[in-house]
Amino acid sequence: MTSIQEYINSGILEQFVLGCTTDEEAATIAAMATEHAAVAQEIVAIREAIEAFAMEHAVTPNAVIKPFLLATIDYTERLKNGEAATFPPLLHEQATIKDYAPWLNRNDMVYTGNEDIYARIIGYTPEVISAIIWINNYTPQEVHHNEYEKFLVVEGSCEIMIEDEVHQLVPGDYFMIPLYKNHVVHVTSNIACKIILQRVAA
Amino acid sequence: MATIFVVWHCKSNCHHSVQWITQTIAAVNCLLLALLSLMIKDNPGAAEDLLLIQAIRNGDQPALGTLYDKYAPALMGIICRIVHKDAIADEILQSVFQVVWQKAGSFDASKQSVFFWLISMARHTAIDKMRIEQLANPGARNTIYLATSPNSNNATAEQQLFELVYFNGLSCAEAATALQVPVEYMQKYLRLAIKNLAGVAEK
């Protein structure tokens, strides 16, 4: 038992948990863990210490990451299930809501949940991502360094603050966020603000 | 004790099942047994994680959202300490959960917890990204080492060693050399550092 305790005290298990052991050492440790419950328990305890440390130093991620993550997965799954890829037209000053009717009128492009920000991707190329976005309250501050963000408001209304300028937008309005500018969107309507959004590589 | 027994039992069960049924069913068995063992151990958080992984395997997208809500902040904390650019950190966080979506089927509950699996993925993805950045910009290498900890000036040698390994992906030997810690003390230092982490977290 003493030798097992010495083995545990040596610090080799910490090295193992951090992925710092050779394959050979790792195999020996795995065998030791099978044989000795104390070794297995110590490995679990070391991992739990690292888990607790991670929780302790948590950093809240930007609130737009989650809706875009889920939208990306949803889109990938739709393509996998046979949906044909489509390419919505590029947004520009004269773009109208009608240009996007084939996507806006789809029965499955609806916002039923209660997420603050909800996104569905309607087109993807390495240069342009097109999506329908519903924003309930506001979007967090963002700065884009390598892509232009273009909006077309479809329903509801919002104001976009770019540094100290404020732009009021209603259905049919187009707007492009300049690069490197801090911007925030605040919804001003009672209903969620629904927009067509495109992120275009700069 | 009960946990360890059930977990290992589950592993051998997996091995047999592969011969008879499909690998998927074996994996599900394994997961269910691990789940049962966690319930016995009264660890509802970890049991809930296994249920989420099971749901993700079955294509349940909201389950991925729930897992994200639970762990994304902890992972972001790690990622931000490794890469120092917000846009890259955001990308890494998103890619970790995309991998979870694709690889939930191969998650082995007998080897580690869901949370530790996520931590390892976040660390490795971020460290790989950091190395690519360092190769592109070799001058930054030393600065990154020293800038790891916000309080590196008064951090103990044990903490610094842990951080070089954990956040900079150095091997233990490299970290020991960088800090001029004799190699024979390296493992002890690492053990001490992790013991201290637990102390910090419990406060």
Tab-separated table of C-alpha atoms in Angstrom:
chain	number	residue	atom	x	y	z
A	1	MET	CA	0.000	0.000	0.000
A	2	THR	CA	2.867	2.321	0.874
A	3	SER	CA	4.349	1.917	-2.560
A	4	ILE	CA	0.969	2.790	-4.105
A	5	GLN	CA	0.804	5.894	-1.943
A	6	GLU	CA	4.340	6.782	-3.016
A	7	TYR	CA	3.327	6.291	-6.619
A	8	ILE	CA	0.367	8.633	-6.130
A	9	ASN	CA	2.520	11.191	-4.319
A	10	SER	CA	5.151	11.176	-7.054
A	11	GLY	CA	3.095	13.487	-9.271
A	12	ILE	CA	3.086	11.128	-12.265
A	13	LEU	CA	-0.739	11.027	-12.192
A	14	GLU	CA	-0.914	14.822	-12.471
A	15	GLN	CA	1.366	14.589	-15.498
A	16	PHE	CA	-0.881	11.890	-16.945
A	17	VAL	CA	-4.049	13.951	-16.477
A	18	LEU	CA	-2.416	16.929	-18.192
A	19	GLY	CA	-1.476	14.728	-21.150
A	20	CYS	CA	2.211	15.125	-20.353
A	21	THR	CA	3.210	11.447	-20.198
A	22	THR	CA	4.632	9.224	-22.931
A	23	ASP	CA	2.359	6.550	-24.454
A	24	GLU	CA	4.289	3.940	-22.526
A	25	GLU	CA	3.838	5.754	-19.199
A	26	ALA	CA	0.168	6.317	-19.964
A	27	ALA	CA	-0.353	2.591	-20.595
A	28	THR	CA	1.335	1.725	-17.293
A	29	ILE	CA	-0.825	4.252	-15.456
A	30	ALA	CA	-4.004	2.893	-17.048
A	31	ALA	CA	-3.011	-0.599	-15.917
A	32	MET	CA	-2.267	0.689	-12.391
A	33	ALA	CA	-5.683	2.384	-12.288
A	34	THR	CA	-7.409	-0.898	-13.200
A	35	GLU	CA	-5.529	-2.726	-10.519
A	36	HIS	CA	-5.610	-0.172	-7.694
A	37	ALA	CA	-8.776	1.693	-6.806
A	38	ALA	CA	-6.714	4.340	-4.989
A	39	VAL	CA	-4.934	5.234	-8.242
A	40	ALA	CA	-8.219	5.432	-10.170
A	41	GLN	CA	-9.739	7.605	-7.446
A	42	GLU	CA	-6.740	9.912	-7.437
A	43	ILE	CA	-7.018	10.401	-11.218
A	44	VAL	CA	-10.688	11.333	-10.792
A	45	ALA	CA	-9.760	13.732	-7.946
A	46	ILE	CA	-7.085	15.470	-10.073
A	47	ARG	CA	-9.553	15.897	-12.935
A	48	GLU	CA	-12.151	17.269	-10.536
A	49	ALA	CA	-9.625	19.824	-9.233
A	50	ILE	CA	-9.021	20.973	-12.810
A	51	GLU	CA	-12.769	21.062	-13.504
A	52	ALA	CA	-13.354	23.181	-10.387
A	53	PHE	CA	-10.497	25.501	-11.446
A	54	ALA	CA	-12.131	25.927	-14.867
A	55	MET	CA	-15.522	26.766	-13.310
A	56	GLU	CA	-13.833	29.223	-10.964
A	57	HIS	CA	-12.263	31.127	-13.893
A	58	ALA	CA	-15.262	31.122	-16.220
A	59	VAL	CA	-15.614	33.954	-18.761
A	60	THR	CA	-19.043	34.680	-20.262
A	61	PRO	CA	-18.847	34.200	-24.039
A	62	ASN	CA	-20.341	36.739	-26.430
A	63	ALA	CA	-24.096	36.100	-26.680
A	64	VAL	CA	-24.059	35.772	-30.484
A	65	ILE	CA	-21.831	32.666	-30.452
A	66	LYS	CA	-24.538	30.256	-29.274
A	67	PRO	CA	-27.235	31.176	-31.831
A	68	PHE	CA	-24.677	31.018	-34.645
A	69	LEU	CA	-23.319	27.691	-33.426
A	70	LEU	CA	-26.825	26.194	-33.327
A	71	ALA	CA	-27.691	27.765	-36.684
A	72	THR	CA	-24.560	26.271	-38.267
A	73	ILE	CA	-25.388	22.815	-36.929
A	74	ASP	CA	-29.014	23.125	-38.024
A	75	TYR	CA	-27.922	24.154	-41.539
A	76	THR	CA	-25.381	21.329	-41.840
A	77	GLU	CA	-28.028	18.814	-40.759
A	78	ARG	CA	-30.571	20.217	-43.242
A	79	LEU	CA	-28.083	19.776	-46.094
A	80	LYS	CA	-27.250	16.279	-44.867
A	81	ASN	CA	-30.960	15.465	-44.935
A	82	GLY	CA	-31.200	16.417	-48.571
A	83	GLU	CA	-32.068	20.102	-48.589
A	84	ALA	CA	-30.574	21.725	-51.685
A	85	ALA	CA	-28.118	24.569	-51.064
A	86	THR	CA	-29.469	27.926	-52.255
A	87	PHE	CA	-27.793	31.258	-52.754
A	88	PRO	CA	-29.840	34.247	-51.624
A	89	PRO	CA	-28.960	37.444	-53.538
A	90	LEU	CA	-26.374	39.785	-52.035
A	91	LEU	CA	-27.797	42.587	-49.908
A	92	HIS	CA	-27.329	46.104	-51.261
A	93	GLU	CA	-28.798	49.617	-50.959
A	94	GLN	CA	-31.762	48.823	-53.281
A	95	ALA	CA	-32.506	45.338	-51.912
A	96	THR	CA	-36.145	44.725	-50.966
A	97	ILE	CA	-37.856	42.267	-48.646
A	98	LYS	CA	-39.522	40.713	-51.709
A	99	ASP	CA	-36.092	39.613	-53.034
A	100	TYR	CA	-35.902	37.206	-50.104
A	101	ALA	CA	-39.487	35.923	-50.299
A	102	PRO	CA	-38.472	32.351	-51.275
A	103	TRP	CA	-36.620	32.054	-47.955
A	104	LEU	CA	-38.867	34.206	-45.773
A	105	ASN	CA	-41.962	32.270	-46.873
A	106	ARG	CA	-40.595	28.872	-45.971
A	107	ASN	CA	-42.815	27.182	-43.385
A	108	ASP	CA	-39.854	26.124	-41.288
A	109	MET	CA	-38.298	29.594	-41.064
A	110	VAL	CA	-40.150	30.599	-37.922
A	111	TYR	CA	-39.136	31.724	-34.473
A	112	THR	CA	-41.022	29.752	-31.875
A	113	GLY	CA	-38.650	29.658	-28.940
A	114	ASN	CA	-37.822	32.288	-26.386
A	115	GLU	CA	-34.117	32.756	-27.118
A	116	ASP	CA	-32.901	36.335	-27.074
A	117	ILE	CA	-31.263	35.872	-30.441
A	118	TYR	CA	-32.322	33.169	-32.884
A	119	ALA	CA	-30.715	32.513	-36.252
A	120	ARG	CA	-31.411	30.261	-39.255
A	121	ILE	CA	-28.877	30.049	-42.056
A	122	ILE	CA	-30.341	30.291	-45.566
A	123	GLY	CA	-27.150	30.336	-47.594
A	124	TYR	CA	-23.484	29.632	-47.126
A	125	THR	CA	-20.352	30.102	-49.195
A	126	PRO	CA	-16.842	30.693	-47.831
A	127	GLU	CA	-17.336	34.398	-48.659
A	128	VAL	CA	-20.956	35.013	-47.662
A	129	ILE	CA	-23.166	33.690	-44.895
A	130	SER	CA	-26.854	34.613	-45.226
A	131	ALA	CA	-29.253	34.152	-42.349
A	132	ILE	CA	-32.621	35.164	-40.999
A	133	ILE	CA	-32.181	36.536	-37.477
A	134	TRP	CA	-34.734	37.291	-34.779
A	135	ILE	CA	-33.574	39.621	-32.002
A	136	ASN	CA	-35.771	39.993	-28.938
A	137	ASN	CA	-33.984	42.710	-26.982
A	138	TYR	CA	-30.503	43.601	-28.119
A	139	THR	CA	-27.224	42.199	-29.394
A	140	PRO	CA	-24.037	42.596	-27.370
A	141	GLN	CA	-21.260	44.934	-28.500
A	142	GLU	CA	-19.345	43.649	-31.464
A	143	VAL	CA	-16.518	44.781	-33.706
A	144	HIS	CA	-15.877	43.073	-37.037
A	145	HIS	CA	-12.344	43.055	-38.378
A	146	ASN	CA	-12.613	40.899	-41.436
A	147	GLU	CA	-16.217	40.859	-42.527
A	148	TYR	CA	-18.925	43.345	-43.384
A	149	GLU	CA	-22.251	42.794	-41.700
A	150	LYS	CA	-25.246	43.795	-43.814
A	151	PHE	CA	-28.855	43.991	-42.610
A	152	LEU	CA	-32.279	44.253	-44.143
A	153	VAL	CA	-35.062	44.734	-41.601
A	154	VAL	CA	-38.081	42.500	-42.339
A	155	GLU	CA	-40.350	42.899	-39.290
A	156	GLY	CA	-40.278	44.976	-36.110
A	157	SER	CA	-37.874	47.852	-35.673
A	158	CYS	CA	-34.505	48.525	-34.101
A	159	GLU	CA	-31.826	51.110	-33.582
A	160	ILE	CA	-28.210	50.430	-34.394
A	161	MET	CA	-25.631	52.349	-32.421
A	162	ILE	CA	-22.261	52.687	-34.059
A	163	GLU	CA	-19.990	54.388	-31.603
A	164	ASP	CA	-21.960	57.617	-31.023
A	165	GLU	CA	-24.199	57.536	-34.129
A	166	VAL	CA	-27.725	56.111	-33.829
A	167	HIS	CA	-29.613	54.748	-36.865
A	168	GLN	CA	-33.359	53.987	-36.598
A	169	LEU	CA	-34.392	51.091	-38.833
A	170	VAL	CA	-37.873	49.917	-39.883
A	171	PRO	CA	-38.997	47.135	-42.276
A	172	GLY	CA	-37.400	47.528	-45.701
A	173	ASP	CA	-34.377	49.471	-44.386
A	174	TYR	CA	-30.891	48.349	-45.394
A	175	PHE	CA	-27.786	48.989	-43.338
A	176	MET	CA	-24.105	48.026	-43.486
A	177	ILE	CA	-21.872	47.971	-40.405
A	178	PRO	CA	-18.455	49.425	-41.163
A	179	LEU	CA	-15.332	47.455	-40.246
A	180	TYR	CA	-13.600	48.091	-36.914
A	181	LYS	CA	-16.579	49.977	-35.453
A	182	ASN	CA	-18.094	48.983	-32.168
A	183	HIS	CA	-21.831	48.450	-32.678
A	184	VAL	CA	-24.918	47.415	-30.711
A	185	VAL	CA	-28.472	46.666	-31.885
A	186	HIS	CA	-31.433	47.596	-29.659
A	187	VAL	CA	-34.913	46.383	-30.574
A	188	THR	CA	-37.511	49.163	-30.389
A	189	SER	CA	-40.639	47.149	-31.351
A	190	ASN	CA	-42.860	44.998	-29.138
A	191	ILE	CA	-42.259	42.034	-31.404
A	192	ALA	CA	-38.846	40.506	-32.118
A	193	CYS	CA	-36.964	42.356	-34.832
A	194	LYS	CA	-36.599	40.016	-37.803
A	195	ILE	CA	-33.798	40.767	-40.226
A	196	ILE	CA	-31.962	39.288	-43.167
A	197	LEU	CA	-28.294	39.324	-42.239
A	198	GLN	CA	-25.275	38.735	-44.418
A	199	ARG	CA	-21.690	38.474	-43.296
A	200	VAL	CA	-19.444	39.158	-46.242
A	201	ALA	CA	-15.679	38.610	-46.174
A	202	ALA	CA	-13.880	41.943	-46.424
B	1	MET	CA	-15.759	1.929	-4.958
B	2	ALA	CA	-19.114	1.176	-6.517
B	3	THR	CA	-18.398	3.594	-9.324
B	4	ILE	CA	-15.116	2.090	-10.269
B	5	PHE	CA	-16.500	-1.399	-10.249
B	6	VAL	CA	-19.420	-0.504	-12.483
B	7	VAL	CA	-17.246	1.503	-14.848
B	8	TRP	CA	-14.806	-1.311	-15.419
B	9	HIS	CA	-17.548	-3.851	-15.654
B	10	CYS	CA	-19.068	-1.637	-18.310
B	11	LYS	CA	-15.833	-1.589	-20.232
B	12	SER	CA	-15.666	-5.356	-20.515
B	13	ASN	CA	-19.334	-5.433	-21.370
B	14	CYS	CA	-18.582	-3.114	-24.270
B	15	HIS	CA	-15.914	-5.437	-25.489
B	16	HIS	CA	-18.293	-8.404	-25.641
B	17	SER	CA	-21.197	-6.527	-27.161
B	18	VAL	CA	-19.098	-5.412	-30.120
B	19	GLN	CA	-18.888	-8.999	-31.241
B	20	TRP	CA	-22.612	-9.547	-31.071
B	21	ILE	CA	-24.487	-6.401	-31.813
B	22	THR	CA	-23.359	-3.124	-33.276
B	23	GLN	CA	-20.796	-0.788	-31.908
B	24	THR	CA	-23.445	1.843	-31.358
B	25	ILE	CA	-25.511	-0.339	-29.094
B	26	ALA	CA	-22.379	-1.174	-27.141
B	27	ALA	CA	-21.604	2.486	-26.720
B	28	VAL	CA	-25.137	3.173	-25.518
B	29	ASN	CA	-24.880	0.298	-23.016
B	30	CYS	CA	-21.656	1.701	-21.742
B	31	LEU	CA	-23.187	5.115	-21.364
B	32	LEU	CA	-26.230	3.785	-19.532
B	33	LEU	CA	-24.113	1.816	-17.104
B	34	ALA	CA	-21.908	4.822	-16.450
B	35	LEU	CA	-25.077	6.852	-15.930
B	36	LEU	CA	-26.376	4.320	-13.447
B	37	SER	CA	-23.087	4.383	-11.582
B	38	LEU	CA	-23.188	8.171	-11.349
B	39	MET	CA	-26.714	8.050	-9.980
B	40	ILE	CA	-25.532	5.567	-7.362
B	41	LYS	CA	-22.653	7.900	-6.564
B	42	ASP	CA	-25.174	10.732	-6.236
B	43	ASN	CA	-23.526	12.964	-8.816
B	44	PRO	CA	-26.590	14.401	-10.574
B	45	GLY	CA	-24.574	16.995	-12.541
B	46	ALA	CA	-22.438	14.377	-14.240
B	47	ALA	CA	-25.421	12.049	-14.747
B	48	GLU	CA	-27.270	14.899	-16.462
B	49	ASP	CA	-24.235	15.432	-18.724
B	50	LEU	CA	-24.375	11.826	-19.874
B	51	LEU	CA	-28.065	12.187	-20.670
B	52	LEU	CA	-27.229	15.267	-22.725
B	53	ILE	CA	-24.503	13.400	-24.640
B	54	GLN	CA	-26.989	10.597	-25.264
B	55	ALA	CA	-29.520	13.117	-26.603
B	56	ILE	CA	-26.868	14.796	-28.792
B	57	ARG	CA	-25.996	11.393	-30.244
B	58	ASN	CA	-29.635	11.074	-31.201
B	59	GLY	CA	-29.520	14.388	-33.032
B	60	ASP	CA	-31.143	16.549	-30.366
B	61	GLN	CA	-29.933	20.097	-31.130
B	62	PRO	CA	-31.438	21.822	-28.045
B	63	ALA	CA	-29.464	19.332	-25.903
B	64	LEU	CA	-26.286	20.783	-27.409
B	65	GLY	CA	-27.575	24.234	-26.441
B	66	THR	CA	-28.075	23.049	-22.847
B	67	LEU	CA	-24.558	21.604	-22.702
B	68	TYR	CA	-23.278	24.897	-24.122
B	69	ASP	CA	-25.070	26.937	-21.459
B	70	LYS	CA	-23.606	24.762	-18.763
B	71	TYR	CA	-19.964	24.682	-19.838
B	72	ALA	CA	-19.206	27.344	-22.470
B	73	PRO	CA	-18.196	29.975	-19.860
B	74	ALA	CA	-15.714	27.616	-18.164
B	75	LEU	CA	-14.235	26.643	-21.550
B	76	MET	CA	-14.084	30.277	-22.653
B	77	GLY	CA	-12.066	31.044	-19.501
B	78	ILE	CA	-9.457	28.486	-20.564
B	79	ILE	CA	-9.455	29.490	-24.231
B	80	CYS	CA	-9.001	33.196	-23.413
B	81	ARG	CA	-5.991	32.413	-21.254
B	82	ILE	CA	-4.360	30.549	-24.149
B	83	VAL	CA	-5.193	32.745	-27.140
B	84	HIS	CA	-5.367	36.440	-26.487
B	85	LYS	CA	-7.590	37.526	-29.359
B	86	ASP	CA	-11.348	37.627	-28.832
B	87	ALA	CA	-12.254	36.758	-32.419
B	88	ILE	CA	-10.034	33.653	-32.388
B	89	ALA	CA	-11.316	32.611	-28.953
B	90	ASP	CA	-14.927	32.859	-30.229
B	91	GLU	CA	-14.051	30.666	-33.207
B	92	ILE	CA	-12.371	28.052	-31.017
B	93	LEU	CA	-15.321	27.897	-28.612
B	94	GLN	CA	-17.709	27.381	-31.518
B	95	SER	CA	-15.484	24.706	-33.073
B	96	VAL	CA	-15.306	22.750	-29.783
B	97	PHE	CA	-19.100	22.423	-29.706
B	98	GLN	CA	-19.215	21.534	-33.398
B	99	VAL	CA	-16.833	18.675	-32.621
B	100	VAL	CA	-19.072	17.635	-29.702
B	101	TRP	CA	-21.967	17.440	-32.156
B	102	GLN	CA	-19.963	15.263	-34.564
B	103	LYS	CA	-18.118	13.119	-32.026
B	104	ALA	CA	-20.674	12.595	-29.243
B	105	GLY	CA	-21.022	9.046	-30.563
B	106	SER	CA	-17.417	8.225	-29.767
B	107	PHE	CA	-17.389	9.733	-26.279
B	108	ASP	CA	-16.290	7.043	-23.818
B	109	ALA	CA	-17.874	7.572	-20.405
B	110	SER	CA	-15.645	4.921	-18.837
B	111	LYS	CA	-12.554	7.032	-19.499
B	112	GLN	CA	-13.485	10.521	-18.308
B	113	SER	CA	-16.288	12.916	-17.423
B	114	VAL	CA	-18.065	14.926	-20.109
B	115	PHE	CA	-16.715	18.152	-18.618
B	116	PHE	CA	-13.119	16.928	-18.634
B	117	TRP	CA	-13.543	15.801	-22.237
B	118	LEU	CA	-14.687	19.334	-23.114
B	119	ILE	CA	-11.812	20.905	-21.172
B	120	SER	CA	-9.260	18.734	-23.008
B	121	MET	CA	-10.741	19.629	-26.380
B	122	ALA	CA	-10.808	23.351	-25.612
B	123	ARG	CA	-7.223	23.291	-24.353
B	124	HIS	CA	-5.845	21.309	-27.282
B	125	THR	CA	-7.675	23.308	-29.932
B	126	ALA	CA	-6.547	26.598	-28.389
B	127	ILE	CA	-2.940	25.455	-27.903
B	128	ASP	CA	-2.750	24.249	-31.521
B	129	LYS	CA	-4.079	27.599	-32.685
B	130	MET	CA	-1.593	29.453	-30.484
B	131	ARG	CA	1.292	27.423	-31.922
B	132	ILE	CA	0.239	28.295	-35.462
B	133	GLU	CA	0.197	31.971	-34.462
B	134	GLN	CA	3.626	31.626	-32.870
B	135	LEU	CA	5.072	30.039	-36.002
B	136	ALA	CA	3.710	32.928	-38.034
B	137	ASN	CA	5.114	35.403	-35.542
B	138	PRO	CA	8.158	33.871	-33.812
B	139	GLY	CA	9.070	37.101	-31.990
B	140	ALA	CA	5.948	36.808	-29.852
B	141	ARG	CA	6.948	33.445	-28.395
B	142	ASN	CA	8.761	34.602	-25.281
B	143	THR	CA	6.261	37.334	-24.559
B	144	ILE	CA	3.425	34.822	-24.608
B	145	TYR	CA	5.189	32.654	-22.045
B	146	LEU	CA	5.574	35.521	-19.634
B	147	ALA	CA	2.176	37.032	-20.249
B	148	THR	CA	0.286	33.857	-19.344
B	149	SER	CA	-0.680	34.748	-15.824
B	150	PRO	CA	-2.088	38.095	-14.807
B	151	ASN	CA	-0.189	37.731	-11.539
B	152	SER	CA	2.837	35.867	-12.844
B	153	ASN	CA	5.128	38.178	-10.900
B	154	ASN	CA	4.038	36.796	-7.566
B	155	ALA	CA	2.911	33.332	-8.690
B	156	THR	CA	4.843	30.514	-7.091
B	157	ALA	CA	7.145	28.333	-9.184
B	158	GLU	CA	4.574	25.514	-8.855
B	159	GLN	CA	1.787	27.696	-10.246
B	160	GLN	CA	3.996	28.919	-13.070
B	161	LEU	CA	4.943	25.357	-13.945
B	162	PHE	CA	1.276	24.322	-13.996
B	163	GLU	CA	0.333	27.308	-16.149
B	164	LEU	CA	3.095	26.697	-18.681
B	165	VAL	CA	1.905	23.126	-19.082
B	166	TYR	CA	-1.842	23.797	-18.855
B	167	PHE	CA	-2.149	27.039	-20.799
B	168	ASN	CA	0.935	26.957	-23.020
B	169	GLY	CA	1.014	23.272	-23.851
B	170	LEU	CA	4.658	22.829	-22.879
B	171	SER	CA	5.752	19.370	-21.922
B	172	CYS	CA	6.546	19.124	-18.224
B	173	ALA	CA	10.255	18.901	-19.051
B	174	GLU	CA	10.135	22.010	-21.257
B	175	ALA	CA	8.272	23.928	-18.562
B	176	ALA	CA	10.791	22.841	-15.934
B	177	THR	CA	13.656	23.995	-18.164
B	178	ALA	CA	11.954	27.327	-18.867
B	179	LEU	CA	11.550	27.969	-15.135
B	180	GLN	CA	14.923	26.431	-14.225
B	181	VAL	CA	13.198	23.938	-11.953
B	182	PRO	CA	15.322	20.810	-11.486
B	183	VAL	CA	13.670	17.963	-13.404
B	184	GLU	CA	13.531	15.780	-10.286
B	185	TYR	CA	11.274	18.368	-8.582
B	186	MET	CA	9.034	18.838	-11.587
B	187	GLN	CA	6.425	16.170	-10.791
B	188	LYS	CA	6.236	17.202	-7.127
B	189	TYR	CA	5.734	20.823	-8.127
B	190	LEU	CA	2.946	19.877	-10.486
B	191	ARG	CA	1.224	17.859	-7.773
B	192	LEU	CA	1.519	20.733	-5.336
B	193	ALA	CA	0.163	23.201	-7.893
B	194	ILE	CA	-2.910	21.070	-8.572
B	195	LYS	CA	-3.483	20.559	-4.829
B	196	ASN	CA	-3.419	24.348	-4.481
B	197	LEU	CA	-5.923	24.734	-7.334
B	198	ALA	CA	-8.392	22.645	-5.371
B	199	GLY	CA	-7.766	24.856	-2.341
B	200	VAL	CA	-8.482	27.956	-4.393
B	201	ALA	CA	-11.663	26.483	-5.867
B	202	GLU	CA	-13.067	25.402	-2.496
B	203	LYS	CA	-12.782	28.877	-0.947
